[in-house]
PDB file of C-alpha atoms in Angstrom:
ATOM      1  CA  MET A 147    -143.358  -2.049-148.640  1.00 60.00           C
ATOM      2  CA  THR A 148    -144.839  -0.599-145.436  1.00 69.00           C
ATOM      3  CA  GLU A 149    -142.149  -2.276-143.350  1.00 72.00           C
ATOM      4  CA  GLY A 150    -139.398  -0.775-145.525  1.00 80.00           C
ATOM      5  CA  LEU A 151    -140.938   2.687-145.260  1.00 78.00           C
ATOM      6  CA  LEU A 152    -141.235   2.289-141.491  1.00 81.00           C
ATOM      7  CA  THR A 153    -137.568   1.291-141.265  1.00 89.00           C
ATOM      8  CA  GLU A 154    -136.557   4.292-143.374  1.00 90.00           C
ATOM      9  CA  GLY A 155    -138.736   6.560-141.227  1.00 92.00           C
ATOM     10  CA  ILE A 156    -136.981   5.343-138.088  1.00 94.00           C
ATOM     11  CA  LYS A 157    -133.618   6.098-139.713  1.00 95.00           C
ATOM     12  CA  TRP A 158    -134.806   9.605-140.648  1.00 95.00           C
ATOM     13  CA  LEU A 159    -136.025  10.211-137.091  1.00 96.00           C
ATOM     14  CA  ALA A 160    -132.756   8.911-135.649  1.00 96.00           C
ATOM     15  CA  VAL A 161    -130.715  11.328-137.759  1.00 97.00           C
ATOM     16  CA  ALA A 162    -133.031  14.281-137.078  1.00 96.00           C
ATOM     17  CA  GLY A 163    -133.213  13.445-133.361  1.00 96.00           C
ATOM     18  CA  THR A 164    -129.456  13.176-133.075  1.00 96.00           C
ATOM     19  CA  SER A 165    -129.067  16.466-134.911  1.00 95.00           C
ATOM     20  CA  VAL A 166    -131.290  18.177-132.357  1.00 94.00           C
ATOM     21  CA  LEU A 167    -128.383  17.691-129.981  1.00 90.00           C
ATOM     22  CA  GLU A 168    -125.379  17.712-132.311  1.00 90.00           C
ATOM     23  CA  LEU A 169    -125.065  18.170-136.072  1.00 90.00           C
ATOM     24  CA  TRP A 170    -121.602  16.626-136.065  1.00 88.00           C
ATOM     25  CA  ALA A 171    -122.988  13.327-134.747  1.00 93.00           C
ATOM     26  CA  ALA A 172    -126.041  13.149-137.017  1.00 95.00           C
ATOM     27  CA  ILE A 173    -124.170  13.122-140.305  1.00 94.00           C
ATOM     28  CA  PRO A 174    -121.954  10.103-139.569  1.00 94.00           C
ATOM     29  CA  LEU A 175    -125.040   8.373-138.153  1.00 95.00           C
ATOM     30  CA  GLY A 176    -126.866   8.918-141.445  1.00 95.00           C
ATOM     31  CA  PHE A 177    -123.999   7.297-143.324  1.00 94.00           C
ATOM     32  CA  ALA A 178    -123.797   4.449-140.815  1.00 94.00           C
ATOM     33  CA  LEU A 179    -127.529   3.830-141.340  1.00 95.00           C
ATOM     34  CA  LYS A 180    -126.886   3.822-145.107  1.00 93.00           C
ATOM     35  CA  LEU A 181    -129.128   6.791-145.841  1.00 94.00           C
ATOM     36  CA  HIS A 182    -128.590   8.605-149.111  1.00 94.00           C
ATOM     37  CA  PRO A 183    -126.331  11.645-148.542  1.00 95.00           C
ATOM     38  CA  SER A 184    -129.075  14.078-149.554  1.00 95.00           C
ATOM     39  CA  LEU A 185    -131.439  12.556-146.974  1.00 96.00           C
ATOM     40  CA  THR A 186    -128.691  12.672-144.375  1.00 96.00           C
ATOM     41  CA  ALA A 187    -128.146  16.388-145.047  1.00 96.00           C
ATOM     42  CA  LEU A 188    -131.891  17.075-145.089  1.00 97.00           C
ATOM     43  CA  PHE A 189    -132.759  15.328-141.829  1.00 97.00           C
ATOM     44  CA  SER A 190    -129.668  16.559-140.004  1.00 96.00           C
ATOM     45  CA  ALA A 191    -130.610  20.114-141.014  1.00 97.00           C
ATOM     46  CA  ILE A 192    -134.215  19.609-139.908  1.00 97.00           C
ATOM     47  CA  GLY A 193    -133.147  18.386-136.464  1.00 96.00           C
ATOM     48  CA  SER A 194    -130.764  21.297-135.905  1.00 96.00           C
ATOM     49  CA  ILE A 195    -133.336  23.836-137.115  1.00 96.00           C
ATOM     50  CA  VAL A 196    -135.895  22.401-134.695  1.00 95.00           C
ATOM     51  CA  SER A 197    -133.469  22.708-131.782  1.00 93.00           C
ATOM     52  CA  ALA A 198    -132.529  26.290-132.695  1.00 93.00           C
ATOM     53  CA  TYR A 199    -136.205  27.218-133.084  1.00 93.00           C
ATOM     54  CA  LEU A 200    -137.105  25.741-129.687  1.00 91.00           C
ATOM     55  CA  VAL A 201    -134.285  27.599-127.949  1.00 88.00           C
ATOM     56  CA  ILE A 202    -135.198  30.864-129.659  1.00 88.00           C
ATOM     57  CA  VAL A 203    -138.924  30.567-128.913  1.00 86.00           C
ATOM     58  CA  VAL A 204    -138.427  29.518-125.288  1.00 83.00           C
ATOM     59  CA  GLY A 205    -135.211  31.506-124.823  1.00 74.00           C
ATOM     60  CA  GLY A 206    -136.652  34.959-125.432  1.00 68.00           C
ATOM     61  CA  PRO A 207    -139.226  34.841-122.634  1.00 73.00           C
ATOM     62  CA  LEU A 208    -136.735  33.038-120.387  1.00 66.00           C
ATOM     63  CA  ARG A 209    -134.130  35.759-120.933  1.00 65.00           C
ATOM     64  CA  ARG A 210    -136.642  38.521-120.192  1.00 65.00           C
ATOM     65  CA  TRP A 211    -137.700  36.762-116.992  1.00 64.00           C
ATOM     66  CA  MET A 212    -134.079  36.303-115.889  1.00 55.00           C
ATOM     67  CA  MET A 213    -133.216  39.927-116.626  1.00 58.00           C
ATOM     68  CA  ARG A 214    -136.186  41.140-114.578  1.00 60.00           C
ATOM     69  CA  ARG A 215    -135.419  38.727-111.764  1.00 57.00           C
ATOM     70  CA  TRP A 216    -131.720  39.380-111.380  1.00 51.00           C
ATOM     71  CA  GLU A 217    -131.229  42.715-113.159  1.00 52.00           C
ATOM     72  CA  ARG A 218    -127.690  41.883-114.092  1.00 50.00           C
ATOM     73  CA  LYS A 219    -125.212  44.725-114.157  1.00 46.00           C
ATOM     74  CA  ALA A 220    -123.185  45.374-117.276  1.00 46.00           C
ATOM     75  CA  GLN A 221    -120.012  43.321-117.150  1.00 54.00           C
ATOM     76  CA  LYS A 222    -116.725  43.624-119.029  1.00 52.00           C
ATOM     77  CA  PRO A 223    -117.329  42.154-122.485  1.00 56.00           C
ATOM     78  CA  GLY A 224    -115.583  38.861-123.164  1.00 60.00           C
ATOM     79  CA  ARG A 225    -114.488  37.131-126.345  1.00 59.00           C
ATOM     80  CA  ILE A 226    -118.005  36.075-127.375  1.00 61.00           C
ATOM     81  CA  ALA A 227    -119.243  39.614-126.858  1.00 68.00           C
ATOM     82  CA  ALA A 228    -116.401  40.913-129.046  1.00 70.00           C
ATOM     83  CA  ILE A 229    -117.310  38.458-131.794  1.00 69.00           C
ATOM     84  CA  TRP A 230    -120.965  39.387-131.434  1.00 77.00           C
ATOM     85  CA  ASN A 231    -120.146  43.083-131.649  1.00 83.00           C
ATOM     86  CA  ARG A 232    -118.042  42.566-134.761  1.00 87.00           C
ATOM     87  CA  TYR A 233    -120.162  40.085-136.752  1.00 87.00           C
ATOM     88  CA  GLY A 234    -123.597  40.268-135.154  1.00 91.00           C
ATOM     89  CA  VAL A 235    -126.428  37.853-135.750  1.00 93.00           C
ATOM     90  CA  ILE A 236    -125.314  37.014-139.293  1.00 94.00           C
ATOM     91  CA  GLY A 237    -121.875  35.835-138.208  1.00 91.00           C
ATOM     92  CA  LEU A 238    -123.277  33.950-135.251  1.00 90.00           C
ATOM     93  CA  GLY A 239    -125.898  32.254-137.401  1.00 92.00           C
ATOM     94  CA  LEU A 240    -123.359  31.190-140.004  1.00 92.00           C
ATOM     95  CA  VAL A 241    -120.623  29.834-137.736  1.00 89.00           C
ATOM     96  CA  SER A 242    -122.356  28.611-134.586  1.00 88.00           C
ATOM     97  CA  PRO A 243    -123.865  25.446-136.131  1.00 90.00           C
ATOM     98  CA  LEU A 244    -120.310  24.334-136.892  1.00 88.00           C
ATOM     99  CA  LEU A 245    -118.450  25.638-133.836  1.00 85.00           C
ATOM    100  CA  THR A 246    -120.892  25.436-130.930  1.00 85.00           C
ATOM    101  CA  GLY A 247    -123.899  23.576-132.304  1.00 88.00           C
ATOM    102  CA  ALA A 248    -127.289  25.056-133.083  1.00 90.00           C
ATOM    103  CA  PRO A 249    -128.770  24.960-129.562  1.00 89.00           C
ATOM    104  CA  LEU A 250    -125.813  26.730-127.935  1.00 85.00           C
ATOM    105  CA  GLY A 251    -125.551  29.184-130.831  1.00 86.00           C
ATOM    106  CA  ALA A 252    -129.219  30.046-130.364  1.00 88.00           C
ATOM    107  CA  VAL A 253    -128.687  30.483-126.607  1.00 85.00           C
ATOM    108  CA  ILE A 254    -125.800  32.849-127.306  1.00 83.00           C
ATOM    109  CA  GLY A 255    -127.898  34.836-129.772  1.00 86.00           C
ATOM    110  CA  VAL A 256    -130.839  35.065-127.391  1.00 85.00           C
ATOM    111  CA  SER A 257    -128.564  36.054-124.516  1.00 81.00           C
ATOM    112  CA  PHE A 258    -127.245  38.969-126.582  1.00 83.00           C
ATOM    113  CA  GLY A 259    -130.782  40.054-127.373  1.00 83.00           C
ATOM    114  CA  ALA A 260    -130.932  39.118-131.064  1.00 88.00           C
ATOM    115  CA  ALA A 261    -134.305  39.514-132.743  1.00 90.00           C
ATOM    116  CA  ALA A 262    -135.898  36.070-132.879  1.00 89.00           C
ATOM    117  CA  GLY A 263    -136.844  36.200-136.561  1.00 93.00           C
ATOM    118  CA  LYS A 264    -133.429  37.377-137.727  1.00 95.00           C
ATOM    119  CA  LEU A 265    -131.637  34.882-135.485  1.00 93.00           C
ATOM    120  CA  LEU A 266    -133.755  32.008-136.740  1.00 94.00           C
ATOM    121  CA  LEU A 267    -133.219  33.042-140.377  1.00 96.00           C
ATOM    122  CA  TRP A 268    -129.428  33.181-140.092  1.00 95.00           C
ATOM    123  CA  MET A 269    -129.247  30.066-137.926  1.00 95.00           C
ATOM    124  CA  THR A 270    -131.294  28.232-140.571  1.00 97.00           C
ATOM    125  CA  ILE A 271    -128.992  29.425-143.359  1.00 97.00           C
ATOM    126  CA  GLY A 272    -125.930  28.367-141.365  1.00 96.00           C
ATOM    127  CA  ILE A 273    -127.438  24.995-140.466  1.00 97.00           C
ATOM    128  CA  VAL A 274    -128.411  24.211-144.062  1.00 97.00           C
ATOM    129  CA  PHE A 275    -124.998  25.297-145.327  1.00 97.00           C
ATOM    130  CA  TRP A 276    -123.045  23.222-142.802  1.00 96.00           C
ATOM    131  CA  SER A 277    -125.347  20.210-143.157  1.00 96.00           C
ATOM    132  CA  ILE A 278    -124.712  20.152-146.893  1.00 96.00           C
ATOM    133  CA  ALA A 279    -120.992  20.931-146.590  1.00 95.00           C
ATOM    134  CA  LEU A 280    -120.291  18.339-143.890  1.00 94.00           C
ATOM    135  CA  THR A 281    -122.383  15.668-145.614  1.00 95.00           C
ATOM    136  CA  TRP A 282    -120.579  16.354-148.881  1.00 95.00           C
ATOM    137  CA  ALA A 283    -117.182  16.169-147.129  1.00 93.00           C
ATOM    138  CA  VAL A 284    -118.042  12.867-145.444  1.00 92.00           C
ATOM    139  CA  ASP A 285    -119.387  11.467-148.723  1.00 91.00           C
ATOM    140  CA  LEU A 286    -116.193  12.467-150.558  1.00 91.00           C
ATOM    141  CA  GLY A 287    -114.091  10.971-147.784  1.00 89.00           C
ATOM    142  CA  ILE A 288    -115.975   7.682-147.899  1.00 83.00           C
ATOM    143  CA  ALA A 289    -115.800   7.578-151.706  1.00 76.00           C
ATOM    144  CA  GLY A 290    -112.057   8.235-151.580  1.00 76.00           C
ATOM    145  CA  PHE A 291    -111.585   5.569-148.938  1.00 75.00           C
ATOM    146  CA  MET A 292    -113.585   3.051-150.981  1.00 72.00           C
ATOM    147  CA  ARG A 293    -111.533   3.848-154.092  1.00 72.00           C
ATOM    148  CA  THR A 294    -108.313   3.323-152.133  1.00 76.00           C
ATOM    149  CA  GLU A 295    -109.603   0.032-150.752  1.00 72.00           C
ATOM    150  CA  GLU A 296    -110.584  -1.171-154.229  1.00 74.00           C
ATOM    151  CA  GLN A 297    -107.185  -0.249-155.649  1.00 76.00           C
ATOM    152  CA  GLY A 298    -105.384  -1.881-152.738  1.00 70.00           C
ATOM    153  CA  GLY A 299    -107.470  -5.038-153.059  1.00 57.00           C
ATOM    154  CA  ALA A 300    -106.824  -5.264-156.820  1.00 52.00           C
ATOM    155  CA  SER A 301    -103.023  -5.419-156.436  1.00 47.00           C
TER     156      SER A 301
END
């Protein structure tokens, strides 16, 4: 029993650890390791939340230090700035886990001066949403593939 729990724990850590870097990679890994879809979604969300939290906690002081050090002049706003201006922290938090990944999304939010608490809240909501949605999509895809294989093998 202890050995089985240890093996499962290693799988959970692998999915969470992979998700620290990339949510898109953690979900297929969870399925490859034969974790239940709900555990795959849970541990992939945990890993991404940890990475966003670390960037936000370390990023705020780092940004302040950089701004004091280099005192950057206002530059012409680019595409990301336009998106930020239109949708703010809520939009960034909801879409960045899917489009850029949680760590880069958190860096973008911190660089635009988002309040840490609000950024973490919306990043967490976005991460949980996309973890569940992507896990569900992969699970449906695998189930559909298995059904097709069974029907093809029965002919």
